[in-house]
Coordinates of C-alpha atoms in Angstrom, one line a residue:
M823 CA 136.7 122.6 100.2
P824 CA 138.4 119.0 99.5
R825 CA 137.4 116.2 100.9
G826 CA 139.4 115.4 104.1
V827 CA 139.5 118.9 105.4
K828 CA 140.0 119.0 108.9
I829 CA 136.5 121.1 110.0
E830 CA 136.9 124.0 112.5
R831 CA 134.5 123.8 115.0
P832 CA 132.5 127.1 116.1
V833 CA 132.6 126.9 119.9
P834 CA 129.1 126.9 121.1
A835 CA 127.3 129.5 123.2
E836 CA 125.5 127.0 124.6
S837 CA 128.6 124.8 126.2
V838 CA 129.9 128.6 128.8
E839 CA 126.0 128.1 130.6
P840 CA 125.0 126.2 133.0
L841 CA 122.3 123.3 132.1
Q842 CA 119.0 123.1 133.8
A843 CA 116.8 120.3 133.5
S844 CA 113.4 121.3 133.5
T845 CA 114.4 123.0 129.9
V846 CA 115.6 119.7 128.7
V847 CA 113.5 117.8 126.4
I848 CA 113.8 114.2 125.6
L849 CA 112.1 112.8 122.2
H850 CA 111.7 109.3 121.9
P851 CA 109.1 108.7 118.5
G852 CA 108.8 105.0 117.2
S853 CA 106.5 103.4 115.2
T854 CA 102.9 103.3 117.0
L855 CA 103.3 105.9 120.4
M856 CA 105.8 108.4 121.0
W857 CA 106.8 109.2 124.5
L858 CA 108.7 112.4 125.8
G859 CA 108.8 114.3 128.8
R860 CA 111.7 117.0 130.6
A861 CA 114.6 115.8 131.8
T862 CA 113.4 116.6 135.0
D863 CA 110.2 114.5 134.7
Y864 CA 109.8 111.3 136.5
L865 CA 108.0 109.4 134.0
P866 CA 107.2 110.5 130.6
Q867 CA 103.8 110.6 128.5
S868 CA 102.4 108.9 125.3
I869 CA 100.8 109.8 122.6
P870 CA 99.9 107.6 119.6
H871 CA 102.9 108.5 117.1
V872 CA 100.7 109.1 114.3
I873 CA 99.1 112.2 112.1
A874 CA 95.5 113.4 109.9
W875 CA 96.1 115.5 107.2
R876 CA 92.5 117.0 106.1
K877 CA 91.9 115.2 102.2
P878 CA 91.7 118.7 99.2
P879 CA 88.0 117.8 97.6
Q880 CA 89.1 116.6 94.7
C881 CA 91.2 113.9 96.2
N882 CA 90.0 110.5 95.6
V883 CA 93.1 108.3 96.3
D884 CA 92.6 106.7 99.6
I885 CA 96.8 105.4 101.7
P886 CA 96.1 102.0 103.4
D887 CA 95.6 102.6 106.9
Q888 CA 99.0 101.3 109.0
T889 CA 96.7 100.8 111.6
L890 CA 95.7 97.2 110.0
L891 CA 97.3 94.6 110.8
V892 CA 98.2 93.9 106.8
R893 CA 101.4 93.4 105.7
D894 CA 103.4 91.8 102.7
G895 CA 103.6 88.0 102.2
L896 CA 100.4 86.9 104.1
D897 CA 98.4 86.2 100.8
H898 CA 101.4 83.3 99.9
P899 CA 99.4 80.0 99.9
D900 CA 102.2 78.5 101.6
S901 CA 100.9 81.1 104.5
E902 CA 98.2 79.4 106.3
T903 CA 100.4 76.0 105.5
Q904 CA 103.6 76.9 107.5
K905 CA 101.6 78.6 110.0
E906 CA 99.7 75.4 110.6
L907 CA 102.6 73.4 110.7
A908 CA 104.2 76.3 113.2
L909 CA 101.3 75.7 115.8
S910 CA 101.7 72.0 115.9
V911 CA 105.9 72.5 117.0
I912 CA 104.8 75.8 119.2
E913 CA 101.8 72.6 121.1
Q914 CA 104.4 70.2 121.1
A915 CA 106.7 72.5 122.8
I916 CA 103.8 74.2 125.7
W917 CA 103.2 70.3 126.5
S918 CA 106.6 69.7 127.0
R919 CA 107.6 72.1 129.6
K920 CA 106.4 72.1 133.2
A921 CA 105.0 74.1 135.9
S922 CA 107.1 75.4 138.8
P923 CA 105.5 72.7 141.4
G924 CA 107.3 70.3 138.7
S925 CA 104.1 68.3 136.8
R926 CA 103.0 68.8 133.1
K927 CA 100.5 71.8 132.3
H928 CA 97.5 71.0 132.2
Q929 CA 96.4 71.0 128.5
T930 CA 92.7 72.2 127.2
T931 CA 91.7 70.7 124.2
V932 CA 91.0 73.4 121.0
S933 CA 87.0 71.2 121.0
Q934 CA 86.5 72.2 124.6
V935 CA 87.3 76.0 124.0
A936 CA 85.5 76.0 120.5
A937 CA 82.4 74.8 121.7
F938 CA 82.3 76.5 124.3
N939 CA 83.1 79.7 122.8
A940 CA 80.3 78.9 119.8
K941 CA 77.2 79.2 122.2
I942 CA 78.4 82.7 123.7
E943 CA 76.0 85.5 122.1
A944 CA 76.7 88.8 123.2
E945 CA 74.8 91.2 125.6
H946 CA 74.2 94.3 125.3
H947 CA 74.1 97.4 128.4
R948 CA 71.1 99.9 126.6
D949 CA 70.8 101.5 129.1
E950 CA 74.6 102.7 129.3
E951 CA 76.7 104.7 126.9
S952 CA 79.5 104.1 124.7
S953 CA 82.9 105.3 126.4
I954 CA 84.2 106.2 122.8
K955 CA 83.4 109.2 120.4
W956 CA 84.4 110.0 116.8
T957 CA 86.4 113.0 117.0
D958 CA 84.4 116.0 116.5
T959 CA 85.6 117.6 112.5
S960 CA 82.6 120.0 111.9
S961 CA 85.5 122.6 112.3
A962 CA 87.1 121.0 109.5
P963 CA 90.7 120.9 111.2
P964 CA 93.6 121.1 108.3
V965 CA 95.3 118.6 110.5
V966 CA 94.6 115.8 113.8
A967 CA 97.0 114.6 115.6
G968 CA 97.4 112.1 117.9
E969 CA 95.3 109.7 120.0
A970 CA 92.5 111.7 118.4
A971 CA 93.2 111.1 114.6
L972 CA 92.5 107.5 115.7
Y973 CA 88.9 107.8 116.5
I974 CA 88.2 109.8 113.0
H975 CA 85.2 108.3 111.3
P976 CA 86.3 106.8 108.7
D977 CA 84.2 108.8 106.2
E978 CA 85.2 111.6 106.7
P979 CA 87.8 112.9 104.5
Y980 CA 91.4 112.7 106.0
S981 CA 94.2 110.2 105.7
L982 CA 96.3 108.6 108.3
H983 CA 100.1 108.9 108.3
W984 CA 102.7 107.0 110.2
P985 CA 106.0 108.8 110.3
M986 CA 107.3 105.5 110.8
K987 CA 107.7 102.0 110.3
G988 CA 109.6 99.0 111.6
G989 CA 112.8 101.5 112.8
H990 CA 112.7 103.9 109.7
L991 CA 111.0 106.7 108.2
N992 CA 107.5 105.4 106.6
L993 CA 108.5 106.3 103.2
H994 CA 107.0 104.7 100.3
S995 CA 105.8 105.6 97.0
G996 CA 101.7 106.6 97.9
P997 CA 100.4 110.0 98.5
G998 CA 102.8 111.3 101.4
G999 CA 105.2 109.1 101.0
S1000 CA 107.9 110.7 99.8
L1001 CA 110.6 112.0 102.5
T1002 CA 109.6 116.1 102.5
A1003 CA 106.1 114.8 103.0
V1004 CA 107.2 112.7 106.1
C1005 CA 109.5 115.3 107.8
A1006 CA 106.4 117.8 107.7
D1007 CA 104.5 115.3 109.4
L1008 CA 106.9 114.3 112.0
E1009 CA 106.9 118.5 112.3
A1010 CA 104.0 119.1 112.6
L1011 CA 103.2 116.2 114.8
W1012 CA 106.1 117.1 117.5
A1013 CA 105.3 120.2 117.7
Y1014 CA 101.6 119.0 118.6
A1015 CA 103.2 116.7 121.3
I1016 CA 104.9 119.5 122.6
Q1017 CA 102.6 121.9 123.0
T1018 CA 99.9 119.8 124.2
C1019 CA 101.8 117.4 126.5
L1020 CA 104.7 119.5 128.0
T1021 CA 102.8 122.9 126.9
I1022 CA 105.9 125.0 126.0
P1023 CA 104.9 127.5 123.2
L1024 CA 106.7 126.8 120.8
R1025 CA 107.3 130.2 120.4
D1026 CA 109.6 129.3 123.5
L1027 CA 111.8 126.5 122.2
G1028 CA 114.8 128.7 121.8
Y1029 CA 115.2 128.0 125.5
Y1030 CA 115.3 124.6 125.6
R1031 CA 117.5 122.3 125.4
A1032 CA 115.9 118.6 123.1
V1033 CA 117.9 114.8 123.8
L1034 CA 116.6 112.6 120.4
V1035 CA 116.4 109.5 120.9
V1036 CA 116.1 107.1 117.6
P1037 CA 116.0 103.3 116.6
D1038 CA 119.4 101.3 115.8
S1039 CA 117.9 100.9 112.5
L1040 CA 117.7 104.2 111.5
D1041 CA 118.8 106.0 108.4
K1042 CA 120.9 108.7 108.9
N1043 CA 120.6 110.3 106.5
H1044 CA 117.0 110.8 107.8
I1045 CA 118.7 111.7 111.1
K1046 CA 120.5 114.9 109.0
E1047 CA 116.8 115.8 108.2
M1048 CA 115.4 115.1 112.2
M1049 CA 117.8 117.2 113.0
N1050 CA 116.9 119.4 110.9
I1051 CA 113.5 119.2 112.1
L1052 CA 114.6 119.8 115.4
L1053 CA 116.7 123.0 115.3
C1054 CA 115.6 125.1 112.1
K1055 CA 111.4 124.2 112.3
L1056 CA 110.7 124.2 115.7
G1057 CA 113.9 126.2 116.7
F1058 CA 115.8 124.2 119.6
S1059 CA 118.5 125.6 120.8
S1060 CA 120.8 122.8 120.4
V1061 CA 120.3 119.2 120.4
I1062 CA 122.2 115.5 121.0
I1063 CA 121.0 112.1 119.0
H1064 CA 122.0 109.1 120.7
Q1065 CA 120.8 104.9 120.3
E1066 CA 117.9 103.0 122.0
S1067 CA 119.3 100.0 122.7
V1068 CA 123.0 102.8 124.2
S1069 CA 120.4 105.1 125.4
S1070 CA 118.2 101.9 127.1
V1071 CA 121.6 100.9 129.0
F1072 CA 122.2 104.2 130.8
G1073 CA 118.1 104.3 132.1
C1074 CA 119.1 100.5 133.8
G1075 CA 122.5 101.6 134.8
L1076 CA 124.4 99.0 133.3
S1077 CA 127.6 99.0 132.6
A1078 CA 127.0 96.5 129.5
A1079 CA 124.4 94.2 128.0
C1080 CA 122.4 92.3 125.3
V1081 CA 119.9 95.0 124.2
V1082 CA 116.7 93.0 122.5
D1083 CA 114.1 96.1 122.0
V1084 CA 110.6 94.2 120.9
G1085 CA 109.1 97.1 118.8
D1086 CA 105.2 96.7 117.6
E1087 CA 106.9 95.7 113.9
K1088 CA 110.7 95.2 114.4
T1089 CA 112.6 93.9 117.4
S1090 CA 116.6 95.1 116.9
I1091 CA 119.0 93.2 119.0
C1092 CA 122.7 94.0 119.7
C1093 CA 125.2 93.7 122.4
V1094 CA 126.6 97.2 124.3
E1095 CA 129.5 97.7 126.5
D1096 CA 131.3 101.0 127.8
G1097 CA 128.6 103.1 126.1
L1098 CA 129.0 101.8 122.9
V1099 CA 127.0 99.1 120.6
I1100 CA 129.3 96.1 119.2
P1101 CA 129.1 96.9 115.5
S1102 CA 129.3 93.4 114.9
S1103 CA 126.9 91.7 116.9
R1104 CA 123.6 94.4 115.6
L1105 CA 120.4 91.9 114.5
W1106 CA 116.8 93.5 112.5
L1107 CA 114.1 91.2 113.6
Q1108 CA 111.1 92.4 111.3
Y1109 CA 108.7 91.3 113.9
G1110 CA 107.3 91.9 116.4
G1111 CA 104.0 92.7 118.8
R1112 CA 101.8 93.6 115.6
D1113 CA 102.5 90.6 114.3
I1114 CA 101.7 88.6 117.6
S1115 CA 98.3 90.1 117.9
R1116 CA 97.5 89.1 114.3
A1117 CA 98.5 85.3 115.4
F1118 CA 96.4 85.7 118.8
F1119 CA 92.9 87.1 116.3
W1120 CA 93.9 83.9 114.1
L1121 CA 94.2 81.7 117.0
L1122 CA 90.8 82.9 118.2
R1123 CA 88.8 82.1 115.5
R1124 CA 89.7 78.8 115.3
V1125 CA 88.0 78.3 118.7
N1126 CA 85.2 80.8 117.5
F1127 CA 85.8 83.7 118.4
P1128 CA 82.4 84.8 120.0
F1129 CA 82.7 88.7 118.2
K1130 CA 82.2 87.7 114.8
E1131 CA 82.2 91.1 113.2
C1132 CA 85.6 91.0 114.4
D1133 CA 87.2 92.1 111.1
S1134 CA 91.2 93.3 111.0
N1135 CA 91.0 96.0 108.1
N1136 CA 88.8 97.8 110.5
R1137 CA 90.8 100.3 112.8
L1138 CA 88.3 99.9 115.9
D1139 CA 88.8 96.4 115.8
V1140 CA 92.7 96.3 115.5
L1141 CA 92.4 97.9 118.9
L1142 CA 90.8 95.7 120.7
L1143 CA 92.9 92.2 119.3
H1144 CA 96.0 94.6 120.7
E1145 CA 93.5 95.4 124.2
L1146 CA 92.8 91.5 124.1
K1147 CA 96.2 90.2 123.6
E1148 CA 98.0 93.0 125.8
T1149 CA 95.3 91.6 128.6
F1150 CA 95.7 87.6 128.4
C1151 CA 98.7 86.0 126.2
H1152 CA 101.0 85.4 128.6
L1153 CA 103.9 83.3 128.9
S1154 CA 103.2 81.7 132.0
Q1155 CA 103.2 77.6 132.6
D1156 CA 101.6 77.9 136.2
I1157 CA 98.3 80.3 134.7
V1158 CA 96.1 77.5 133.8
G1159 CA 93.7 77.6 130.6
G1160 CA 90.3 77.3 129.6
Q1161 CA 89.9 80.0 132.3
V1162 CA 86.2 81.9 131.5
H1163 CA 87.1 85.8 130.5
E1164 CA 84.7 89.0 129.7
F1165 CA 85.4 91.2 127.5
Q1166 CA 83.7 94.9 126.1
V1167 CA 83.5 96.1 123.0
H1168 CA 82.4 99.1 122.0
R1169 CA 81.6 101.8 119.1
P1170 CA 80.5 105.3 118.8
F1171 CA 77.0 105.8 118.7
E1172 CA 76.0 102.1 119.7
T1173 CA 75.3 100.7 122.9
P1174 CA 78.7 98.7 124.8
R1175 CA 78.4 94.3 124.0
S1176 CA 80.2 92.6 126.2
Y1177 CA 81.0 88.7 125.6
Q1178 CA 82.5 85.8 127.2
L1179 CA 85.8 83.5 126.3
K1180 CA 87.2 80.5 127.2
I1181 CA 90.9 81.1 126.0
G1182 CA 93.1 77.6 126.3
D1183 CA 96.9 77.4 125.0
E1184 CA 96.0 80.1 122.5
A1185 CA 97.6 82.7 125.3
I1186 CA 100.2 81.4 125.4
E1187 CA 101.1 79.9 122.1
A1188 CA 100.3 83.5 120.2
P1189 CA 103.7 84.8 122.0
M1190 CA 105.6 82.1 121.2
G1191 CA 105.9 82.8 117.8
M1192 CA 108.6 85.1 118.7
F1193 CA 110.4 81.8 119.1
F1194 CA 108.7 80.0 116.0
P1195 CA 108.2 83.4 113.6
Q1196 CA 106.4 80.9 110.8
L1197 CA 103.6 81.6 113.0
F1198 CA 102.9 84.6 111.4
G1199 CA 102.6 83.1 108.1
I1200 CA 104.5 85.7 106.6
V1201 CA 106.1 84.3 103.9
G1202 CA 108.4 85.6 101.3
E1203 CA 109.9 88.2 102.9
N1204 CA 113.1 89.2 104.4
L1205 CA 112.8 88.7 108.1
V1206 CA 116.3 88.8 109.9
Y1207 CA 118.4 91.9 108.9
T1208 CA 121.9 92.1 110.0
K1209 CA 124.1 95.8 109.0
D1210 CA 122.3 99.3 108.0
P1211 CA 121.9 101.1 104.4
Q1212 CA 125.3 102.2 103.6
Y1213 CA 125.0 106.1 103.9
D1214 CA 125.3 108.7 101.4
D1215 CA 125.2 112.4 102.2
P1216 CA 127.0 115.1 99.5
E1217 CA 127.3 117.2 102.2
D1218 CA 129.2 114.5 104.3
L1219 CA 133.0 115.0 103.3
C1220 CA 133.8 111.3 104.9
D1221 CA 129.9 109.6 103.8
D1222 CA 130.6 105.7 102.9
K1223 CA 130.4 105.3 100.0
Y1224 CA 133.4 107.9 99.8
L1225 CA 135.8 106.3 101.9
L1226 CA 134.7 102.4 100.2
E1227 CA 136.2 104.3 97.0
S1228 CA 139.8 105.8 98.7
Q1229 CA 140.2 102.0 100.7
R1230 CA 139.3 100.1 97.4
G1231 CA 141.7 102.2 95.1
Q1232 CA 144.8 102.9 98.2
D1233 CA 144.5 98.4 97.8
Q1234 CA 144.7 98.4 94.1
S1235 CA 147.6 100.9 94.9
S1236 CA 149.2 98.6 97.4
K1237 CA 149.4 95.1 95.1
Q1238 CA 150.5 97.7 92.0
S1239 CA 153.8 98.2 94.4
S1240 CA 154.6 94.8 95.9
G1241 CA 154.4 93.2 91.9
S1242 CA 153.3 89.8 93.2
K1243 CA 151.9 87.7 90.2
I1244 CA 148.2 87.9 89.6
G1245 CA 146.7 85.3 91.4
P1246 CA 143.2 84.8 93.3
S1247 CA 141.8 88.5 94.2
T1248 CA 142.6 89.1 98.0
E1249 CA 141.1 92.7 97.6
T1250 CA 139.8 93.4 101.2
V1251 CA 135.9 93.3 101.6
P1252 CA 134.4 96.2 103.6
D1253 CA 133.1 95.4 107.3
A1254 CA 129.2 96.6 105.7
E1255 CA 129.6 93.0 102.9
Q1256 CA 131.6 91.2 105.4
N1257 CA 128.3 91.5 107.8
M1258 CA 126.3 90.0 105.2
T1259 CA 126.8 86.4 106.1
T1260 CA 128.4 85.4 109.0
T1261 CA 129.2 82.3 110.7
M1262 CA 128.0 81.4 114.6
R1263 CA 129.8 78.3 116.2
T1264 CA 128.0 76.1 117.9
G1265 CA 130.0 72.8 120.4
N1266 CA 132.0 72.1 117.7
K1267 CA 130.3 72.9 114.4
E1268 CA 130.0 76.6 112.8
M1269 CA 126.5 76.6 111.7
K1270 CA 126.4 79.6 109.0
F1271 CA 124.2 82.2 109.1
V1272 CA 121.9 83.6 106.3
S1273 CA 120.5 86.8 106.5
E1274 CA 117.3 85.8 104.5
K1275 CA 116.9 82.7 106.9
S1276 CA 114.1 83.5 109.5
L1277 CA 115.3 83.5 113.2
G1278 CA 113.2 83.0 116.5
L1279 CA 114.6 85.6 119.6
D1280 CA 116.4 82.9 121.8
Q1281 CA 118.3 82.5 118.1
A1282 CA 119.2 85.6 117.3
I1283 CA 120.3 86.6 120.3
L1284 CA 122.8 84.0 120.7
H1285 CA 123.8 84.4 116.7
S1286 CA 123.8 88.5 118.5
I1287 CA 126.1 87.5 121.5
N1288 CA 128.6 84.6 120.0
S1289 CA 129.5 87.6 117.2
C1290 CA 131.1 89.3 119.9
P1291 CA 135.3 89.0 119.5
P1292 CA 136.9 88.7 122.9
E1293 CA 135.2 85.3 125.2
E1294 CA 135.4 88.6 128.3
T1295 CA 132.4 90.2 126.6
K1296 CA 130.3 87.0 126.0
R1297 CA 130.4 86.0 129.6
K1298 CA 129.3 89.6 130.2
M1299 CA 126.6 89.3 127.9
Y1300 CA 125.0 85.8 129.1
S1301 CA 124.7 87.4 132.4
S1302 CA 122.8 90.9 131.0
V1303 CA 120.4 90.0 128.8
L1304 CA 118.5 93.0 129.1
L1305 CA 114.2 93.1 127.1
I1306 CA 112.6 96.3 126.7
G1307 CA 109.6 97.9 124.6
G1308 CA 106.3 96.9 124.4
G1309 CA 106.0 94.5 122.2
F1310 CA 106.8 91.6 124.4
M1311 CA 105.4 92.6 127.5
F1312 CA 104.1 89.4 128.9
N1313 CA 103.4 87.9 132.3
G1314 CA 106.5 84.7 132.1
A1315 CA 108.1 86.6 129.4
A1316 CA 111.3 87.0 130.8
A1317 CA 111.9 83.5 132.0
A1318 CA 110.5 81.8 129.7
L1319 CA 113.4 83.4 127.3
Q1320 CA 116.1 82.7 129.8
S1321 CA 114.7 78.7 130.1
R1322 CA 115.1 79.0 125.9
L1323 CA 119.0 80.5 125.6
Q1324 CA 119.9 78.5 128.9
A1325 CA 119.0 75.2 126.9
K1326 CA 120.8 76.3 123.4
L1327 CA 123.4 77.9 125.1
P1328 CA 126.3 76.8 122.7
Q1329 CA 128.5 73.3 123.9
S1330 CA 131.8 75.8 124.8
H1331 CA 130.3 78.1 126.6
R1332 CA 127.8 75.7 128.5
K1333 CA 129.5 76.8 132.1
L1334 CA 127.6 79.5 131.7
V1335 CA 124.4 77.9 132.0
D1336 CA 123.9 79.3 135.7
Q1337 CA 125.0 82.8 134.7
V1338 CA 122.1 83.1 132.2
E1339 CA 119.4 85.6 132.7
V1340 CA 117.6 87.8 130.8
I1341 CA 116.5 91.4 133.0
A1342 CA 113.1 92.5 131.6
R1343 CA 111.6 94.7 134.4
P1344 CA 114.8 96.9 136.1
K1345 CA 114.2 99.1 139.3
E1346 CA 110.7 98.4 138.5
M1347 CA 110.4 100.7 135.1
D1348 CA 107.6 99.7 132.3
P1349 CA 110.4 98.3 129.7
R1350 CA 108.7 100.8 126.6
T1351 CA 109.9 103.9 128.9
I1352 CA 113.9 102.9 129.4
C1353 CA 114.8 104.3 125.9
W1354 CA 113.2 107.4 127.3
K1355 CA 115.1 107.6 130.7
G1356 CA 118.2 106.3 129.5
G1357 CA 118.1 110.0 127.2
A1358 CA 117.4 111.8 130.8
V1359 CA 120.2 110.8 132.0
L1360 CA 122.4 110.6 128.9
S1361 CA 121.7 114.5 128.9
I1362 CA 122.0 115.5 132.1
L1363 CA 126.5 113.9 132.8
D1364 CA 128.7 115.8 132.6
S1365 CA 130.5 114.2 130.5
A1366 CA 128.2 114.0 127.7
Q1367 CA 127.4 118.2 127.9
E1368 CA 130.7 118.0 124.4
L1369 CA 127.7 116.6 122.6
W1370 CA 125.4 118.6 122.2
I1371 CA 125.1 120.5 118.8
S1372 CA 124.3 124.2 118.3
Q1373 CA 121.2 125.7 116.0
R1374 CA 124.2 128.5 115.0
E1375 CA 126.7 125.1 114.4
W1376 CA 124.2 122.9 112.4
I1377 CA 123.2 126.2 110.4
S1378 CA 127.0 126.4 109.5
I1379 CA 128.7 123.2 109.5
G1380 CA 125.5 121.2 109.0
V1381 CA 125.5 117.4 109.0
R1382 CA 129.7 117.1 109.2
V1383 CA 128.9 117.8 112.8
L1384 CA 127.3 114.7 113.6
R1385 CA 130.8 112.9 112.7
E1386 CA 131.9 114.6 115.6
R1387 CA 129.2 114.7 118.1
S1388 CA 127.3 111.9 117.7
P1389 CA 127.7 109.4 120.9
F1390 CA 128.1 106.0 118.2
I1391 CA 129.9 105.5 115.4
W1392 CA 129.1 107.6 112.3
T1393 CA 130.3 105.6 109.1
I1394 CA 130.0 101.7 108.7
C1395 CA 134.0 102.0 108.0
N1396 CA 136.6 103.5 109.8

């Protein structure tokens, strides 16, 4: 079939049937957790988005464990120096802020905290048993999914696979890193979650519909594979695909917002208006909640963390560090530092241990790394991305590659026919290439934005909003900054972010300083479930009924139907 031929779509049988919300399943997969539930559920359920496969007897290859606090760029010689310099800047920023009554924050010295923690020893609870147990694999199950996979003994012949990483499918050159292998992980993991959490037999999925909420940064070729899993492998009758940012706006009942989604491994920022993402506003930061956990551990070790055996290469220790971060870290100036806390360490077949822990400004310094990402010590990596990967699919008649080639051909033809003199190149640059370098106006000056530069969260938000063309849209976004995701759920995070945005507001918008508002918990909802809630709301809207893609359509037309049915721009070129 030649390119450009209009597709005549068959009318799906499901479109004439009344929608029953109880038969609609909303799936929101992430790098660490997957949220799922029926559209009629008030809250979704969640499971760790991980699966463990039993290794063949002859396989001795170990796959790096994504649970651990490791990433590229941390072994650079300048990493420690960068962290120390960032910490000194953060300390000054904390000291300069004032608490609510107007007095400056009381500062607890590092030496005082370290001296206290150095004297602490573990207290063993010999009459108690640990609440953590290793997963029983005595029956040699071929696959273990969800939370049970995290507690498989390290000596057992299993390898952990995390199908998603940093807002993308977790493709890599090692075993299990091919697209086929990752899709097999997703199929097995989603099937397990649907059967276990929702108690829906897989044989009945032909009577159900699915709404899949995907990261804004997800490769469109990978969306195609996910659609194939849901419709052809699992057997849902029809599916809607939607982006996290737009779903979150639906979930909050807003018409427009600058969506700031801080996840475990990445942070995505974009402006949404009237149900569509403004393409020029999209921005992805390659750091998130996991990096805060690593920074918090680094800070705790500087003050003699009493749990000396804690190892960032041990899965159970990493889970403990995440828990300590979520329990003790904050961004509130009203919380007095230097308090003594207590935490317990549970290990399978060991008696629980209790530790006292004194924490000074470390609890506020770690999350401040989101504004000063140099604290994370990542050297030599691009931490900021501003454009999608190019979409190229041989099954799609109008993919990006074809449109770009067609556009260049038309430009060349128009130049030759105009008969103008040959001079400096005036060829039209595609939007994807223009997005690589943009400018941001601050006062009377223009700041050149380079994608390789490390931006703090507040700077990135200002850049995203200032990339929106109309002034009216910018005013809307300043007054509605929606903070979602599980990576920045700290006491005082919204207030700290709002204060920094107000202080750095461009001179041309200083009159809007009092209108700047960061919304962290709209309608008292959990920031981690807002995207899922938006998918549930979307599925029952009358205006969304034409977006359903049936199994029959997918089999007969394939990926091309997504161009007409996806509620977001499918290609980067128009």
